[in-house]
Amino acid sequence: MSVKVTDLSPQFLKQYRDASRMALDAAAALYEGNVKKRFFQGYYTSQAFRSTAQIVQHVSREAPVFQGGGWYTIIGIPDGELAKPRGKKAKPPKKPTTVGKIALAWELGHHNIFTRRWERVPIFKPVALDSMKAMIDTYNRVLNRYMERGRAVR
């Protein structure tokens, strides 16, 4: 009688890496959706500003990237998108600004030339803190589901 011992650690590690990528992407999708929902509740003093609509259109997430022994992803607003001029007769600005810079000004705070007040409306961090438990639950659920499914595969 003989017993065969097989090391399946390379298969397990590949499966775990794939599962963690999918789990991270699911948690990031949840956060992205919650950020967009929060924008629709009103942003930048009121929802009447056109920049609010431009910003919510550009909130996106990148595909997860494996680096440094783990996965990471970026959720936010790409800085390269130019803000569109307001109104039909509006001239293009001499110094174009990007959608990412507009959002950053509202996140960190700025002196608003229209309201003549200091204004700050943080969205990304409060939504991240509010979504943390749901994101962890989503990550764990997707990771467990993917790992359990792969257990039957040999």
Short mmCIF file of the C-alpha atoms (twelve columns), coordinates in Angstrom:
data_MODEL
# 
_entry.id   MODEL 
# 
loop_
_atom_site.group_PDB 
_atom_site.id 
_atom_site.type_symbol 
_atom_site.label_atom_id 
_atom_site.label_alt_id 
_atom_site.label_comp_id 
_atom_site.label_asym_id 
_atom_site.label_seq_id 
_atom_site.Cartn_x 
_atom_site.Cartn_y 
_atom_site.Cartn_z 
_atom_site.pdbx_PDB_model_num 
ATOM 1   C CA . MET A 1   0.000   0.000  0.000   1 
ATOM 2   C CA . SER A 2   1.225   3.496  -0.824  1 
ATOM 3   C CA . VAL A 3   0.016   7.010  -0.196  1 
ATOM 4   C CA . LYS A 4   0.477   9.811  -2.669  1 
ATOM 5   C CA . VAL A 5   0.987   13.294 -1.222  1 
ATOM 6   C CA . THR A 6   0.524   16.166 -3.644  1 
ATOM 7   C CA . ASP A 7   1.369   19.801 -3.058  1 
ATOM 8   C CA . LEU A 8   -1.450  21.928 -4.468  1 
ATOM 9   C CA . SER A 9   -0.183  25.203 -3.047  1 
ATOM 10  C CA . PRO A 10  0.570   26.779 -6.483  1 
ATOM 11  C CA . GLN A 11  -3.016  26.051 -7.582  1 
ATOM 12  C CA . PHE A 12  -4.385  27.387 -4.281  1 
ATOM 13  C CA . LEU A 13  -2.309  30.570 -4.485  1 
ATOM 14  C CA . LYS A 14  -3.441  31.251 -8.065  1 
ATOM 15  C CA . GLN A 15  -7.059  30.631 -7.092  1 
ATOM 16  C CA . TYR A 16  -6.707  32.886 -4.043  1 
ATOM 17  C CA . ARG A 17  -5.108  35.644 -6.127  1 
ATOM 18  C CA . ASP A 18  -7.965  35.490 -8.656  1 
ATOM 19  C CA . ALA A 19  -10.563 35.405 -5.880  1 
ATOM 20  C CA . SER A 20  -9.046  38.401 -4.101  1 
ATOM 21  C CA . ARG A 21  -8.979  40.381 -7.387  1 
ATOM 22  C CA . MET A 22  -12.667 39.688 -7.945  1 
ATOM 23  C CA . ALA A 23  -13.500 40.497 -4.316  1 
ATOM 24  C CA . LEU A 24  -11.600 43.788 -4.447  1 
ATOM 25  C CA . ASP A 25  -13.338 44.755 -7.683  1 
ATOM 26  C CA . ALA A 26  -16.749 43.998 -6.128  1 
ATOM 27  C CA . ALA A 27  -15.978 46.105 -3.044  1 
ATOM 28  C CA . ALA A 28  -14.686 48.939 -5.261  1 
ATOM 29  C CA . ALA A 29  -17.861 48.784 -7.386  1 
ATOM 30  C CA . LEU A 30  -19.939 49.160 -4.213  1 
ATOM 31  C CA . TYR A 31  -17.913 52.209 -3.153  1 
ATOM 32  C CA . GLU A 32  -18.111 53.748 -6.642  1 
ATOM 33  C CA . GLY A 33  -21.888 53.337 -6.649  1 
ATOM 34  C CA . ASN A 34  -22.212 54.878 -3.182  1 
ATOM 35  C CA . VAL A 35  -20.099 57.886 -4.225  1 
ATOM 36  C CA . LYS A 36  -22.318 58.453 -7.262  1 
ATOM 37  C CA . LYS A 37  -25.473 58.154 -5.121  1 
ATOM 38  C CA . ARG A 38  -24.088 60.740 -2.718  1 
ATOM 39  C CA . PHE A 39  -23.425 63.155 -5.593  1 
ATOM 40  C CA . PHE A 40  -27.073 62.875 -6.641  1 
ATOM 41  C CA . GLN A 41  -28.192 63.937 -3.148  1 
ATOM 42  C CA . GLY A 42  -26.777 67.374 -3.899  1 
ATOM 43  C CA . TYR A 43  -23.279 68.646 -4.098  1 
ATOM 44  C CA . TYR A 44  -21.502 71.956 -4.299  1 
ATOM 45  C CA . THR A 45  -23.963 74.123 -2.358  1 
ATOM 46  C CA . SER A 46  -26.878 72.942 -4.509  1 
ATOM 47  C CA . GLN A 47  -27.291 70.510 -7.349  1 
ATOM 48  C CA . ALA A 48  -27.911 73.427 -9.710  1 
ATOM 49  C CA . PHE A 49  -24.246 73.774 -10.600 1 
ATOM 50  C CA . ARG A 50  -23.304 72.207 -13.902 1 
ATOM 51  C CA . SER A 51  -19.982 71.045 -12.511 1 
ATOM 52  C CA . THR A 52  -21.853 68.547 -10.310 1 
ATOM 53  C CA . ALA A 53  -23.203 66.764 -13.381 1 
ATOM 54  C CA . GLN A 54  -19.783 66.802 -15.025 1 
ATOM 55  C CA . ILE A 55  -18.105 65.357 -11.952 1 
ATOM 56  C CA . VAL A 56  -20.569 62.530 -11.333 1 
ATOM 57  C CA . GLN A 57  -20.142 61.413 -14.956 1 
ATOM 58  C CA . HIS A 58  -16.396 61.039 -14.461 1 
ATOM 59  C CA . VAL A 59  -16.339 59.096 -11.190 1 
ATOM 60  C CA . SER A 60  -14.841 55.751 -12.155 1 
ATOM 61  C CA . ARG A 61  -12.697 52.905 -10.938 1 
ATOM 62  C CA . GLU A 62  -9.706  51.275 -12.527 1 
ATOM 63  C CA . ALA A 63  -9.314  47.542 -12.967 1 
ATOM 64  C CA . PRO A 64  -7.424  45.953 -10.055 1 
ATOM 65  C CA . VAL A 65  -3.653  45.779 -10.526 1 
ATOM 66  C CA . PHE A 66  -1.354  43.300 -8.790  1 
ATOM 67  C CA . GLN A 67  1.707   45.003 -7.381  1 
ATOM 68  C CA . GLY A 68  3.869   44.655 -4.316  1 
ATOM 69  C CA . GLY A 69  2.343   41.336 -3.302  1 
ATOM 70  C CA . GLY A 70  -1.296  42.449 -3.401  1 
ATOM 71  C CA . TRP A 71  -4.108  43.961 -5.429  1 
ATOM 72  C CA . TYR A 72  -5.035  47.623 -5.512  1 
ATOM 73  C CA . THR A 73  -7.479  49.760 -7.427  1 
ATOM 74  C CA . ILE A 74  -8.175  53.468 -7.766  1 
ATOM 75  C CA . ILE A 75  -11.642 54.984 -7.498  1 
ATOM 76  C CA . GLY A 76  -11.945 58.654 -8.344  1 
ATOM 77  C CA . ILE A 77  -11.919 61.220 -11.096 1 
ATOM 78  C CA . PRO A 78  -9.208  61.192 -13.763 1 
ATOM 79  C CA . ASP A 79  -7.432  64.540 -13.816 1 
ATOM 80  C CA . GLY A 80  -7.194  64.843 -17.603 1 
ATOM 81  C CA . GLU A 81  -10.888 65.493 -18.357 1 
ATOM 82  C CA . LEU A 82  -11.449 69.161 -19.227 1 
ATOM 83  C CA . ALA A 83  -14.480 70.933 -17.775 1 
ATOM 84  C CA . LYS A 84  -16.904 72.092 -20.448 1 
ATOM 85  C CA . PRO A 85  -17.787 75.809 -20.709 1 
ATOM 86  C CA . ARG A 86  -21.200 76.755 -19.279 1 
ATOM 87  C CA . GLY A 87  -23.980 78.053 -21.486 1 
ATOM 88  C CA . LYS A 88  -24.503 78.035 -25.233 1 
ATOM 89  C CA . LYS A 89  -22.663 81.313 -25.838 1 
ATOM 90  C CA . ALA A 90  -19.863 80.649 -23.376 1 
ATOM 91  C CA . LYS A 91  -16.362 81.159 -24.666 1 
ATOM 92  C CA . PRO A 92  -13.728 78.562 -23.917 1 
ATOM 93  C CA . PRO A 93  -11.733 79.640 -20.870 1 
ATOM 94  C CA . LYS A 94  -8.248  81.052 -21.391 1 
ATOM 95  C CA . LYS A 95  -6.915  78.696 -18.756 1 
ATOM 96  C CA . PRO A 96  -8.877  75.429 -19.015 1 
ATOM 97  C CA . THR A 97  -9.563  73.582 -15.796 1 
ATOM 98  C CA . THR A 98  -10.128 69.875 -15.336 1 
ATOM 99  C CA . VAL A 99  -13.046 68.088 -13.729 1 
ATOM 100 C CA . GLY A 100 -10.631 66.491 -11.264 1 
ATOM 101 C CA . LYS A 101 -9.370  69.894 -10.104 1 
ATOM 102 C CA . ILE A 102 -12.916 71.159 -9.605  1 
ATOM 103 C CA . ALA A 103 -13.757 68.137 -7.465  1 
ATOM 104 C CA . LEU A 104 -10.509 68.504 -5.512  1 
ATOM 105 C CA . ALA A 105 -11.293 72.155 -4.777  1 
ATOM 106 C CA . TRP A 106 -14.664 71.147 -3.308  1 
ATOM 107 C CA . GLU A 107 -13.202 68.210 -1.366  1 
ATOM 108 C CA . LEU A 108 -10.409 70.253 0.231   1 
ATOM 109 C CA . GLY A 109 -12.211 73.588 0.363   1 
ATOM 110 C CA . HIS A 110 -11.923 76.881 -1.499  1 
ATOM 111 C CA . HIS A 111 -13.086 80.464 -1.442  1 
ATOM 112 C CA . ASN A 112 -16.112 80.512 -3.750  1 
ATOM 113 C CA . ILE A 113 -16.164 83.671 -5.887  1 
ATOM 114 C CA . PHE A 114 -19.929 83.414 -6.449  1 
ATOM 115 C CA . THR A 115 -21.102 82.922 -2.857  1 
ATOM 116 C CA . ARG A 116 -18.122 84.835 -1.399  1 
ATOM 117 C CA . ARG A 117 -17.711 82.208 1.300   1 
ATOM 118 C CA . TRP A 118 -15.272 79.444 2.170   1 
ATOM 119 C CA . GLU A 119 -16.916 76.242 0.986   1 
ATOM 120 C CA . ARG A 120 -15.979 72.628 1.462   1 
ATOM 121 C CA . VAL A 121 -18.072 69.580 0.685   1 
ATOM 122 C CA . PRO A 122 -16.170 66.362 1.346   1 
ATOM 123 C CA . ILE A 123 -17.721 63.357 -0.386  1 
ATOM 124 C CA . PHE A 124 -15.125 60.650 -0.972  1 
ATOM 125 C CA . LYS A 125 -13.848 60.146 2.600   1 
ATOM 126 C CA . PRO A 126 -17.245 60.256 4.368   1 
ATOM 127 C CA . VAL A 127 -18.687 57.801 1.830   1 
ATOM 128 C CA . ALA A 128 -15.669 55.522 2.335   1 
ATOM 129 C CA . LEU A 129 -16.181 55.564 6.102   1 
ATOM 130 C CA . ASP A 130 -19.930 54.972 5.774   1 
ATOM 131 C CA . SER A 131 -19.406 52.166 3.236   1 
ATOM 132 C CA . MET A 132 -16.570 50.409 5.062   1 
ATOM 133 C CA . LYS A 133 -18.620 47.623 6.677   1 
ATOM 134 C CA . ALA A 134 -20.586 46.921 3.501   1 
ATOM 135 C CA . MET A 135 -17.362 46.867 1.463   1 
ATOM 136 C CA . ILE A 136 -15.731 44.404 3.880   1 
ATOM 137 C CA . ASP A 137 -18.850 42.194 3.817   1 
ATOM 138 C CA . THR A 138 -18.914 42.290 0.003   1 
ATOM 139 C CA . TYR A 139 -15.217 41.460 -0.210  1 
ATOM 140 C CA . ASN A 140 -15.554 38.503 2.179   1 
ATOM 141 C CA . ARG A 141 -18.709 37.185 0.490   1 
ATOM 142 C CA . VAL A 142 -17.160 37.242 -3.009  1 
ATOM 143 C CA . LEU A 143 -13.853 35.804 -1.781  1 
ATOM 144 C CA . ASN A 144 -15.571 32.943 0.077   1 
ATOM 145 C CA . ARG A 145 -17.902 32.172 -2.811  1 
ATOM 146 C CA . TYR A 146 -15.043 32.019 -5.312  1 
ATOM 147 C CA . MET A 147 -12.809 29.916 -3.031  1 
ATOM 148 C CA . GLU A 148 -15.624 27.454 -2.231  1 
ATOM 149 C CA . ARG A 149 -16.426 27.043 -5.910  1 
ATOM 150 C CA . GLY A 150 -12.799 26.212 -6.672  1 
ATOM 151 C CA . ARG A 151 -12.583 23.569 -3.938  1 
ATOM 152 C CA . ALA A 152 -14.267 20.970 -6.118  1 
ATOM 153 C CA . VAL A 153 -11.828 21.626 -8.972  1 
ATOM 154 C CA . ARG A 154 -8.718  19.452 -8.971  1 
# 
